[in-house]
mmCIF file of C-alpha atoms and ligand atoms in Angstrom:
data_model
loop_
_atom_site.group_PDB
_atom_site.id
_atom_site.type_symbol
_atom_site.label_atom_id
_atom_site.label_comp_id
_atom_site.label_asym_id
_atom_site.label_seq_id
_atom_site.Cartn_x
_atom_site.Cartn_y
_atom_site.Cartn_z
ATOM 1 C CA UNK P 1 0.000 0.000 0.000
ATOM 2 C CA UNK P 2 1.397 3.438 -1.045
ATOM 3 C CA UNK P 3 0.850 6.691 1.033
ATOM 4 C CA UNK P 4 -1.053 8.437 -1.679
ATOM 5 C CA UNK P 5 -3.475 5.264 -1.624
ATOM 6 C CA UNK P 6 -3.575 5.200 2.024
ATOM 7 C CA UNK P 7 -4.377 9.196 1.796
ATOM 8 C CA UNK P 8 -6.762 8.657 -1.045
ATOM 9 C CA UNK P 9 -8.968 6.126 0.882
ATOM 10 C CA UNK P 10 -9.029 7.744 4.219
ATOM 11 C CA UNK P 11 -10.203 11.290 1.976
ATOM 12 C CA UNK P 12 -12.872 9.248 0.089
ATOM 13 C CA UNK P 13 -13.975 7.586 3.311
ATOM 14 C CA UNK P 14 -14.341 10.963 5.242
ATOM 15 C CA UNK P 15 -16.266 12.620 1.884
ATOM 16 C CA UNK P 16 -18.488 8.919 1.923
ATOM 17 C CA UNK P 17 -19.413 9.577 5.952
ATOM 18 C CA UNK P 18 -20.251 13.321 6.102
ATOM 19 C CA UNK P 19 -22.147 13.928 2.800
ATOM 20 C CA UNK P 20 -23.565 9.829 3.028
ATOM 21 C CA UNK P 21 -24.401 11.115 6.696
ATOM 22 C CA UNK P 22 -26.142 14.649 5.249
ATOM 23 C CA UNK P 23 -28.064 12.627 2.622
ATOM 24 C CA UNK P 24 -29.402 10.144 4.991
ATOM 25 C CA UNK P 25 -30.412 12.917 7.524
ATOM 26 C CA UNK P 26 -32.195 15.119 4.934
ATOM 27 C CA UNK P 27 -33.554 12.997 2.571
ATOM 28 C CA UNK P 28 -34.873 9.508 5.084
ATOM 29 C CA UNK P 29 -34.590 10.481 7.975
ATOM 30 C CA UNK P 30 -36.199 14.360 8.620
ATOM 31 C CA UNK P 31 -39.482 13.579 6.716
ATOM 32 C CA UNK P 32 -39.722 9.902 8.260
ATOM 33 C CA UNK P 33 -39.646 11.692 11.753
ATOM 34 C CA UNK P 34 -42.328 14.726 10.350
ATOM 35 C CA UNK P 35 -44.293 11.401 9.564
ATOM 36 C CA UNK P 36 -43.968 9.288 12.684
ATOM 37 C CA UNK P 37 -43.147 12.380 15.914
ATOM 38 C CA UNK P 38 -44.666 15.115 17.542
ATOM 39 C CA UNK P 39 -42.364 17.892 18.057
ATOM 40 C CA UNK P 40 -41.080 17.405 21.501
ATOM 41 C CA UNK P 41 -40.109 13.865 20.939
ATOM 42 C CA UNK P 42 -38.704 14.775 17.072
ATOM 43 C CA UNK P 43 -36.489 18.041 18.525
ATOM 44 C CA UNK P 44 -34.693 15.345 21.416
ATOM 45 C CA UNK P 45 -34.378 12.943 18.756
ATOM 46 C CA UNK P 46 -32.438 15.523 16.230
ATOM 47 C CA UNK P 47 -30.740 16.704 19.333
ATOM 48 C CA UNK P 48 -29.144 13.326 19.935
ATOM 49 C CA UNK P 49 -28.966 12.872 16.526
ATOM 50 C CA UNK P 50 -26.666 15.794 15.691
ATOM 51 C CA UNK P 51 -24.505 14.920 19.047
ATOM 52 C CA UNK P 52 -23.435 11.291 17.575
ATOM 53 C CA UNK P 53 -23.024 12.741 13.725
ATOM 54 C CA UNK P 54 -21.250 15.523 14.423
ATOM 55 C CA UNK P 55 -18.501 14.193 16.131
ATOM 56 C CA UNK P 56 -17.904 11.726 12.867
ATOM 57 C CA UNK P 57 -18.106 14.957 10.946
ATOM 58 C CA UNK P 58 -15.185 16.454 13.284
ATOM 59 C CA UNK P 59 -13.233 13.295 12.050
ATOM 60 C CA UNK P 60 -14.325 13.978 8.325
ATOM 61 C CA UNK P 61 -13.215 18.223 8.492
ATOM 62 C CA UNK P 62 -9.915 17.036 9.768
ATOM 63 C CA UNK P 63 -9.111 13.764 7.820
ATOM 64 C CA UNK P 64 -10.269 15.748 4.416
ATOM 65 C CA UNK P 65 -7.608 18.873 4.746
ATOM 66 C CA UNK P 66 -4.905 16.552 6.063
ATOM 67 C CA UNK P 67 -5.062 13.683 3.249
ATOM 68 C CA UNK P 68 -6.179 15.970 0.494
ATOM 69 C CA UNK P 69 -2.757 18.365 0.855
ATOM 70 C CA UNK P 70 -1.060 15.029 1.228
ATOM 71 C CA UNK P 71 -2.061 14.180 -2.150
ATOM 72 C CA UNK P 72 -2.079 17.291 -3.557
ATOM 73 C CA UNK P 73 2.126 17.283 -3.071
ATOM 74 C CA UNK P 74 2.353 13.334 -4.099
ATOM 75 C CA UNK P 75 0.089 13.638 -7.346
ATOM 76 C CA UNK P 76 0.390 17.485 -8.575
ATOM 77 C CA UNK P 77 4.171 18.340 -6.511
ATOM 78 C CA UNK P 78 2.367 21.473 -4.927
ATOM 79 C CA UNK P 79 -0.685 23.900 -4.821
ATOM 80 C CA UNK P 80 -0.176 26.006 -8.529
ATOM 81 C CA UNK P 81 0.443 22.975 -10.634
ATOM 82 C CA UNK P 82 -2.578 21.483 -9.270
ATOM 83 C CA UNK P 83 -5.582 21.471 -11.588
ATOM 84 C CA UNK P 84 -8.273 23.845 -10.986
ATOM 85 C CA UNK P 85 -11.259 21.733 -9.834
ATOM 86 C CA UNK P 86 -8.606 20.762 -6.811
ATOM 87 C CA UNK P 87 -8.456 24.336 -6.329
ATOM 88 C CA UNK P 88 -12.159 24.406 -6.598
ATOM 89 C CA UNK P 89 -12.625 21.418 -3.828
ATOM 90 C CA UNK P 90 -10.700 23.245 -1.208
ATOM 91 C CA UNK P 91 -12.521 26.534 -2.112
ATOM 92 C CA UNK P 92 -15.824 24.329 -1.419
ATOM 93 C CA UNK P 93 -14.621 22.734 1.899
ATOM 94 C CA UNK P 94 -13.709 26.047 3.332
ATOM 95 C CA UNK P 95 -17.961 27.055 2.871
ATOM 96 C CA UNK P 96 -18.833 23.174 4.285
ATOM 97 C CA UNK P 97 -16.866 24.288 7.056
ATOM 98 C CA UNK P 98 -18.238 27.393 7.867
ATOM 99 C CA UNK P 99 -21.638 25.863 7.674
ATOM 100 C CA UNK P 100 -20.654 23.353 10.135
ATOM 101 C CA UNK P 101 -18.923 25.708 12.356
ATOM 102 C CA UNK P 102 -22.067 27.636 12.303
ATOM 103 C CA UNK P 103 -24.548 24.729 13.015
ATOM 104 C CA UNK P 104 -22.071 23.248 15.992
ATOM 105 C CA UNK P 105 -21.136 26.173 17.722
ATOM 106 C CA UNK P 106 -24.269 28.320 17.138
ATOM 107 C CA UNK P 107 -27.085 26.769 16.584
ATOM 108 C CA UNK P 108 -27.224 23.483 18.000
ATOM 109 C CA UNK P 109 -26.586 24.963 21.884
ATOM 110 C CA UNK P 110 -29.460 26.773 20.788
ATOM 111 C CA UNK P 111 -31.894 23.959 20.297
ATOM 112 C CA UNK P 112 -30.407 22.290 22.958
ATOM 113 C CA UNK P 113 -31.396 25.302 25.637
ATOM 114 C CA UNK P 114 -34.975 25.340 23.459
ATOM 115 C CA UNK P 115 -35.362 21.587 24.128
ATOM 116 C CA UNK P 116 -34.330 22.015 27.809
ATOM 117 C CA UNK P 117 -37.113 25.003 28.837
ATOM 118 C CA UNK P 118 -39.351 23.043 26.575
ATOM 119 C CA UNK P 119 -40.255 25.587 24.242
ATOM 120 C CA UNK P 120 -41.165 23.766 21.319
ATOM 121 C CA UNK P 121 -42.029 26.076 18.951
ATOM 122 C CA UNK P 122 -38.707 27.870 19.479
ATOM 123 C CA UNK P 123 -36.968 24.816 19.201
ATOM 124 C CA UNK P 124 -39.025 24.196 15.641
ATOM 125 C CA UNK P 125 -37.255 27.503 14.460
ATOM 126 C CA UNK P 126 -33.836 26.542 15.501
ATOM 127 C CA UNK P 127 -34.163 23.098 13.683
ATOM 128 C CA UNK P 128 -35.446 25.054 10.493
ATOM 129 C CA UNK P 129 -32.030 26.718 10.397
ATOM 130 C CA UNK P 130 -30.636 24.005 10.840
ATOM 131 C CA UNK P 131 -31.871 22.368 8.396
ATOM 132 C CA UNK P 132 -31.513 24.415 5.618
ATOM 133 C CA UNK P 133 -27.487 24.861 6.628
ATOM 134 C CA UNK P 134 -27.568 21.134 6.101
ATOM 135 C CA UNK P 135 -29.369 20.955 2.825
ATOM 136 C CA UNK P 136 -26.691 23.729 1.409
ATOM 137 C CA UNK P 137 -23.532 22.125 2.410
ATOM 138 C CA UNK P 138 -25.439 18.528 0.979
ATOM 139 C CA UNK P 139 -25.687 20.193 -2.106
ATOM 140 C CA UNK P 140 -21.941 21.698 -1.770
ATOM 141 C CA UNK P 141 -21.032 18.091 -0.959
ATOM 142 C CA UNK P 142 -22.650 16.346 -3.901
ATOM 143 C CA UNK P 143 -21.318 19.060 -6.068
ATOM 144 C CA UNK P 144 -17.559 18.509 -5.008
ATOM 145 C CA UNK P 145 -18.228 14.530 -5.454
ATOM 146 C CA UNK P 146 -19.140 14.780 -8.552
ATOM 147 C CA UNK P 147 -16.353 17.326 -9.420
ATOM 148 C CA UNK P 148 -13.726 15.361 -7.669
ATOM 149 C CA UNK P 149 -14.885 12.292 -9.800
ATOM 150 C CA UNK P 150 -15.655 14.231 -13.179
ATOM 151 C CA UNK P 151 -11.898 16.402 -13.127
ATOM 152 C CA UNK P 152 -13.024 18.837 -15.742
ATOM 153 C CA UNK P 153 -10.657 20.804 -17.147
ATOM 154 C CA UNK P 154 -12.025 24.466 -17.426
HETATM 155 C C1 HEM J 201 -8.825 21.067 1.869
HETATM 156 C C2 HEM J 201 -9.710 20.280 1.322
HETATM 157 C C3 HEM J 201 -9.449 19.305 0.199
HETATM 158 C C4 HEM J 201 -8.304 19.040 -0.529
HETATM 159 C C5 HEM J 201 -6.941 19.692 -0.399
HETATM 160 C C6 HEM J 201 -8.625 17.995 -1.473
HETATM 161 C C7 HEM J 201 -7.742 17.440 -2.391
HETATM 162 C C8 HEM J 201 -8.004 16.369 -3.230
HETATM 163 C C9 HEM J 201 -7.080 15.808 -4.177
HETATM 164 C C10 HEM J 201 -5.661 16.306 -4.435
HETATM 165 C C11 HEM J 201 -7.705 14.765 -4.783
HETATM 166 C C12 HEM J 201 -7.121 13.843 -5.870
HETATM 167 C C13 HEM J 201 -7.553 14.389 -7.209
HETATM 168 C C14 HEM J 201 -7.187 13.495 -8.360
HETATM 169 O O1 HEM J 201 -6.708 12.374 -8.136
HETATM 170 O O2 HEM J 201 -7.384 13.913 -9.511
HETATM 171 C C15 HEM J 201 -9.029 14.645 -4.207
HETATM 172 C C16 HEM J 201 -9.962 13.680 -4.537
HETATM 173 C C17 HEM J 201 -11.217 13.589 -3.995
HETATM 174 N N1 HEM J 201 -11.810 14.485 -3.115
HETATM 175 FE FE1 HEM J 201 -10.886 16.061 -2.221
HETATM 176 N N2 HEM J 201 -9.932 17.621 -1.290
HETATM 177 C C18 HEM J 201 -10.466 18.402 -0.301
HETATM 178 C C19 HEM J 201 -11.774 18.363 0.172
HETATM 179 C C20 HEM J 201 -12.739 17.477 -0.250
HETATM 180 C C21 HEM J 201 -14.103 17.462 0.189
HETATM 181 C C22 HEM J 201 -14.723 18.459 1.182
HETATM 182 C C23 HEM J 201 -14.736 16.422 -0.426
HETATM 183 C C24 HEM J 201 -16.156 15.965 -0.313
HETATM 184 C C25 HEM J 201 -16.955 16.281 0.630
HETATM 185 C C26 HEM J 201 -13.755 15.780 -1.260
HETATM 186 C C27 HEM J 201 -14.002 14.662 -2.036
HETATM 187 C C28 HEM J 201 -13.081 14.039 -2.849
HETATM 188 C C29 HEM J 201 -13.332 12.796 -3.555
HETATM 189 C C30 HEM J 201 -14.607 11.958 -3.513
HETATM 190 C C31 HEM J 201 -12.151 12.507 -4.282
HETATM 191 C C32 HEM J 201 -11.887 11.280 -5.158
HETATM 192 C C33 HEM J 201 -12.259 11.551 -6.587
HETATM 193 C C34 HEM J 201 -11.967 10.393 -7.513
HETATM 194 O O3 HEM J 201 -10.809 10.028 -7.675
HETATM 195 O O4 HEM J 201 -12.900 9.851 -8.081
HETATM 196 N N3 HEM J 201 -12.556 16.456 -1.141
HETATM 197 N N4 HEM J 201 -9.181 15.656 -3.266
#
């Protein structure tokens, strides 16, 4: 096994786990829990949710960086001679992080103090926000997939 395939299946692992984990979230699991729960019982359930997935996605933020610059020096010997849509990739995990950042350190103590004083409807709000951060940075994620898998040359 060489180090760039080591690095290349730890970075495909961590893009499979956070935007596998975003898809399954948005597109199975929020409208089988609209279905099935009543609000108090659906904002705990996201609230535990979002505990156990984001701490995979803290594995994901820092694996992706760390074995992505490793193969950017193996494959392309540096940043400039690297071809754009790797240029583009980075450019796109900076926004997925931001989002993330935003959703971990903002918004998800805010459900969580909803969900404690049992405001519900409050707590409806928060998870709306929260929801839509998630459905960008799935669409960021599927685009950079596909990208990463396409390698256009603009
Ligand atoms: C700082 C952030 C990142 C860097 C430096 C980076 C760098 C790279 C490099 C150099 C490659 C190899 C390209 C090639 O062989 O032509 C690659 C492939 C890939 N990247 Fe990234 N990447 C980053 C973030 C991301 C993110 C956020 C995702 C998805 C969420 C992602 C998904 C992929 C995938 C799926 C491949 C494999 C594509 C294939 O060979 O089919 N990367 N990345």
């Amino acid at each position: 096994m060489t180090p760039y395939a080591l690095s290349y299946a730890l970075h495909v692992l961590a893009a499979l786990i956070w935007v596998g984990g975003m898809f399954f979230a948005w597109m199975i699991l929020r409208p089988a829990a609209v279905k099935t729960l009543e609000a108090p019982t659906r904002l705990q359930l996201w609230a535990e949710v979002f505990q156990r997935f984001f701490r995979w996605v803290w594995l994901a933020v820092l694996i992706l960086p760390v074995s992505g610059m490793g193969m950017l020096h193996m494959r392309f010997s540096g940043f400039e001679t690297a071809p754009k849509y790797v240029h583009v990739m980075m450019g796109l995990y900076i926004v997925m992080l931001a989002l993330f950042l935003r959703i971990q350190a903002l918004q998800l103590p805010e459900l969580r103090r909803a969900i404690e004083a049992q405001q519900w409807p409050a707590g409806g709000a928060v998870l709306g926000k929260i929801r839509r951060l998630v459905g960008i940075n799935l669409i960021i994620g599927l685009v950079v997939v596909a990208l990463a898998a396409l390698r256009p040359t603009f």
